[in-house]
XYZ file of C-alpha atoms in Angstrom:
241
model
C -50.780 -12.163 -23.150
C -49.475 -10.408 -20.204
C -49.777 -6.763 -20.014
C -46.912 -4.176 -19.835
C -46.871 -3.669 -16.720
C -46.518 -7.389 -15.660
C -43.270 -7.730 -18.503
C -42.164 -4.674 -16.923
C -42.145 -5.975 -13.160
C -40.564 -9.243 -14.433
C -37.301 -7.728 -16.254
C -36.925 -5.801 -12.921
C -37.622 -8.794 -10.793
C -34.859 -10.629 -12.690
C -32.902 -7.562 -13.007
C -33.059 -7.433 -9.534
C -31.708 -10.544 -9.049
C -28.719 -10.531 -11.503
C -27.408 -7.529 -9.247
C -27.849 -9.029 -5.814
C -25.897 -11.920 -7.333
C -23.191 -9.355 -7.874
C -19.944 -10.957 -6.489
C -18.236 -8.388 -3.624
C -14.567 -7.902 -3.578
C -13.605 -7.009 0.086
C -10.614 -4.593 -0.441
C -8.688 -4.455 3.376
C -6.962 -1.300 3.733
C -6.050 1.715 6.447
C -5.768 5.425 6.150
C -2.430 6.236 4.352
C -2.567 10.076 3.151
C -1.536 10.432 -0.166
C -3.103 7.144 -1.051
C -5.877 6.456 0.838
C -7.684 8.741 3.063
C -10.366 6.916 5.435
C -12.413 9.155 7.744
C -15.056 8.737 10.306
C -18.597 8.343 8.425
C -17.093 8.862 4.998
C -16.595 6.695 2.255
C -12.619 6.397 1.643
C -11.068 8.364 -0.973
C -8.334 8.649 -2.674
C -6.256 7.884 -5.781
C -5.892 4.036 -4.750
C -9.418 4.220 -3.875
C -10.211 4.978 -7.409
C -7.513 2.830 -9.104
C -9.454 0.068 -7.065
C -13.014 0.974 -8.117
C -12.105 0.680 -11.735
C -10.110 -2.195 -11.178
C -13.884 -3.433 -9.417
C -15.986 -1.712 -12.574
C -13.358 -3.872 -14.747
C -13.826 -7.328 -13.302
C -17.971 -6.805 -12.939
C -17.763 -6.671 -8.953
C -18.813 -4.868 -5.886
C -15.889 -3.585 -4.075
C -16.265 -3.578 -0.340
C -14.545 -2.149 2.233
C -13.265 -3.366 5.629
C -12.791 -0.700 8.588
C -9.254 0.722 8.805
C -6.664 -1.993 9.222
C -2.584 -2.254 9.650
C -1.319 -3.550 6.872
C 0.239 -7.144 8.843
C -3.383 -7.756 9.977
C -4.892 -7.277 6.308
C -2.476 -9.995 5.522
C -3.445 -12.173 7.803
C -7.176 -11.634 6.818
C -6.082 -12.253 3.078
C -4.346 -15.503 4.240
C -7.341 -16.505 6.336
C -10.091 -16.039 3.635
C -11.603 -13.344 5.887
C -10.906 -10.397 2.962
C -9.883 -10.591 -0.981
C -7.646 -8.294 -1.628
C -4.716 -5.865 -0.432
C -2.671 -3.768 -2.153
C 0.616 -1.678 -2.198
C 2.787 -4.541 -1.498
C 6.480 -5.257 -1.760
C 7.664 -8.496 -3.311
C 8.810 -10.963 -0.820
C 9.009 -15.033 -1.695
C 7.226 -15.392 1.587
C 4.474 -13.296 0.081
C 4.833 -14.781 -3.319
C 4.318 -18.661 -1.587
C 0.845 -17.274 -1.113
C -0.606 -15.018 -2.733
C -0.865 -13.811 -6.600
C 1.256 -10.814 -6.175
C 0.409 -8.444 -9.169
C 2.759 -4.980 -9.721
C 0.363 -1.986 -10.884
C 3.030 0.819 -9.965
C 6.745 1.690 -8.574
C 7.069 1.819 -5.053
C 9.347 4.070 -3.245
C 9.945 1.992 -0.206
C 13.436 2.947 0.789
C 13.010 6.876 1.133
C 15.110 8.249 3.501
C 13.966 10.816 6.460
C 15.614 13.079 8.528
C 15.176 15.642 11.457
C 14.522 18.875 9.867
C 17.967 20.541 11.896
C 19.800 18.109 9.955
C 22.259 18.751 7.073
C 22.536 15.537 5.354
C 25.939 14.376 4.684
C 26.537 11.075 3.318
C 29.492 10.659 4.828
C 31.161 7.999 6.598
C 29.917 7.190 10.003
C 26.192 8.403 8.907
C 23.610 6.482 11.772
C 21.323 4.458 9.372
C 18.283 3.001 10.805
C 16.383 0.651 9.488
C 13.255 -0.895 10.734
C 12.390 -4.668 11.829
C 9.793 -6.344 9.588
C 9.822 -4.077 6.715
C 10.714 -5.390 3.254
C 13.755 -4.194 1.875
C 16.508 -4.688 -0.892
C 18.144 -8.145 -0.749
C 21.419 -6.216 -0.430
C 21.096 -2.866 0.988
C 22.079 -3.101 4.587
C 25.400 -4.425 2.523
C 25.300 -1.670 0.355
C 25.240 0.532 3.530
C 27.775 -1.130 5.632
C 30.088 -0.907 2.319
C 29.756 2.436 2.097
C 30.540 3.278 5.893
C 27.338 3.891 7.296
C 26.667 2.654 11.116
C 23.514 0.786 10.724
C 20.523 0.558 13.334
C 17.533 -1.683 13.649
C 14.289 -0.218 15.150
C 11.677 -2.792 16.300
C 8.958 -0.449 14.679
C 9.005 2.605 12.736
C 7.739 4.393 16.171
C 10.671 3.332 17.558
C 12.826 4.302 14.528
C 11.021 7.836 14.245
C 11.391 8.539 17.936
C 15.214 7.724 17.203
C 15.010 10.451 14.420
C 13.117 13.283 16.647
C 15.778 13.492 19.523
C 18.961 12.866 17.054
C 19.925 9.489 18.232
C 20.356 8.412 14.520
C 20.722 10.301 11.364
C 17.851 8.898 8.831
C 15.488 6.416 9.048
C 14.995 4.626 5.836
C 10.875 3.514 5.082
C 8.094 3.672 2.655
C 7.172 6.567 1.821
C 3.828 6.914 1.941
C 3.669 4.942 5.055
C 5.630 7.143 7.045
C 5.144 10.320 6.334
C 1.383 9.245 7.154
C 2.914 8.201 10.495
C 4.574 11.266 10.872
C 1.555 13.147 10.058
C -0.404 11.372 12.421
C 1.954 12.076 15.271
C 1.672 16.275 16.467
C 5.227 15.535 18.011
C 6.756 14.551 14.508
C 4.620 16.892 12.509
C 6.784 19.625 11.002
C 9.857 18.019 12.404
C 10.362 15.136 10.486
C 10.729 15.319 6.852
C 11.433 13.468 3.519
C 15.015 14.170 2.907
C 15.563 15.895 -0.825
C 17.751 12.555 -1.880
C 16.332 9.271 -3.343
C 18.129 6.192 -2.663
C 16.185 3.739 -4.460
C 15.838 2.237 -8.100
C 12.543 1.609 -8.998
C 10.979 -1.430 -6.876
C 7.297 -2.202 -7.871
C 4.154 -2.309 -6.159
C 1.492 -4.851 -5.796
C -1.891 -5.928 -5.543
C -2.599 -9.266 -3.813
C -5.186 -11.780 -3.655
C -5.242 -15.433 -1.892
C -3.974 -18.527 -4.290
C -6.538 -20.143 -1.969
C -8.983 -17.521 -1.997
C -12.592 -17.586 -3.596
C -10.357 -15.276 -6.442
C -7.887 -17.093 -6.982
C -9.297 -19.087 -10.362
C -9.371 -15.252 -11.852
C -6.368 -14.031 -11.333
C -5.359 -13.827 -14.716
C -8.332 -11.447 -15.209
C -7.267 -9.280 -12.303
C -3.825 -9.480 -13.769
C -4.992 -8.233 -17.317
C -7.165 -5.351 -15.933
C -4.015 -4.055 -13.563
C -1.644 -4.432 -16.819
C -4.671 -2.584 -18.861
C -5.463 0.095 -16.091
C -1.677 0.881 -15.310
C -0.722 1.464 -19.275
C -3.900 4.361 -19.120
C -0.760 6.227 -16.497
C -4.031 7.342 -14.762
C -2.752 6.176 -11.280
C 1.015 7.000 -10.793
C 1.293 7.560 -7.109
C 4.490 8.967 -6.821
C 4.637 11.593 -8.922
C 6.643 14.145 -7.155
């Protein structure tokens, strides 16, 4: 009969074992204040940070983390196999084609900003800019034109926020958590740009995305289920104002 201290050192050997197996989840994401915040030598943080680990402690994985990384190149990684999930994505049918595209919030991705000198006045003849590669509603640059605004297209939002700082356009429209983490970033736009007091947008949702070719993709039902379970808790609204 083996003694107690051999049964002992065999439940922890296979113990051991069951939590090496432990699948990782390899979550690509940047530093976006007010979401995220990723900092040299520390682990990130954050309300999505959290939403994520229980979505992790839900589905019996490891989540992982990749260094900080645009959001076009975590796509690409996602597409590639190289990481398993991104999140706080717009809907696009490009996006939709593949991944499994899963909402677990609103999004407010057409805020508008303006220079802080600046009186807003939605008037005719208001400089709109939008920016080139960024998802937006189907029909708003119609909405915009109908309504008598002189619409812009920046190449990238440095280019639309440079625009903004020495008044060659009125507002730039843009995610908001994105930008204002690009204005915060920026010492030039910092205190000088702002989130004008108006909202534009209906509610637009926000996803989380994994591969439909990925090593995932045979659970995404589950991941599905623990978003819709996790986002009915209202533990993890991240636009609360």
């Amino acid at each position: 009969m083996p003694s107690r201290i051999s049964v002992l050192f065999i439940i922890l050997f296979f113990s051991g074992l069951v939590f090496a197996k432990q699948p990782k989840l390899v979550w690509c994401l940047d530093h976006v204040p007010q979401r995220q915040h990723y900092e040299p030598g520390k682990a990130p943080y954050g309300p999505m940070v959290e939403l994520m680990q229980e979505l992790a402690a839900k589905l019996n994985v490891d989540l992982i983390y990749t260094v900080p990384t645009p959001v076009n190149r975590c796509l690409q990684q996602l597409q590639n196999g190289e990481v398993d999930i991104v999140a706080s994505l717009l809907y696009s049918p490009q996006r939709d084609k593949l991944f499994y595209l899963m909402p677990f919030d609103v999004a407010h991705s057409e805020r508008w900003f303006i220079h802080k000198d600046y009186t807003l006045k939605k008037d005719k003849g208001l400089r709109v800019s939008l920016i080139k590669g960024f998802i937006y509603s189907p029909k708003l640059a119609k909405t915009y034109k109908d309504q008598g605004y002189v619409l812009h297209t920046a190449e990238n939002i440095e280019q639309a926020l440079t625009a903004l700082y020495f008044r060659d356009t009125d507002v730039v429209v843009g995610p908001q958590h994105f930008t204002l983490g690009h204005i915060d970033r920026n010492i030039r736009y910092k205190g000088v740009l702002r989130l004008a007091p108006v909202d534009q947008q209906g509610e637009i949702e926000a996803h989380i995305a994994i591969s439909r070719n990925g090593r995932y993709a045979n659970r995404h039902d589950e991941f599905r289920e623990a978003l819709t379970a996790i986002r009915q808790e209202g533990k993890y609204r991240l636009y609360i104002e």
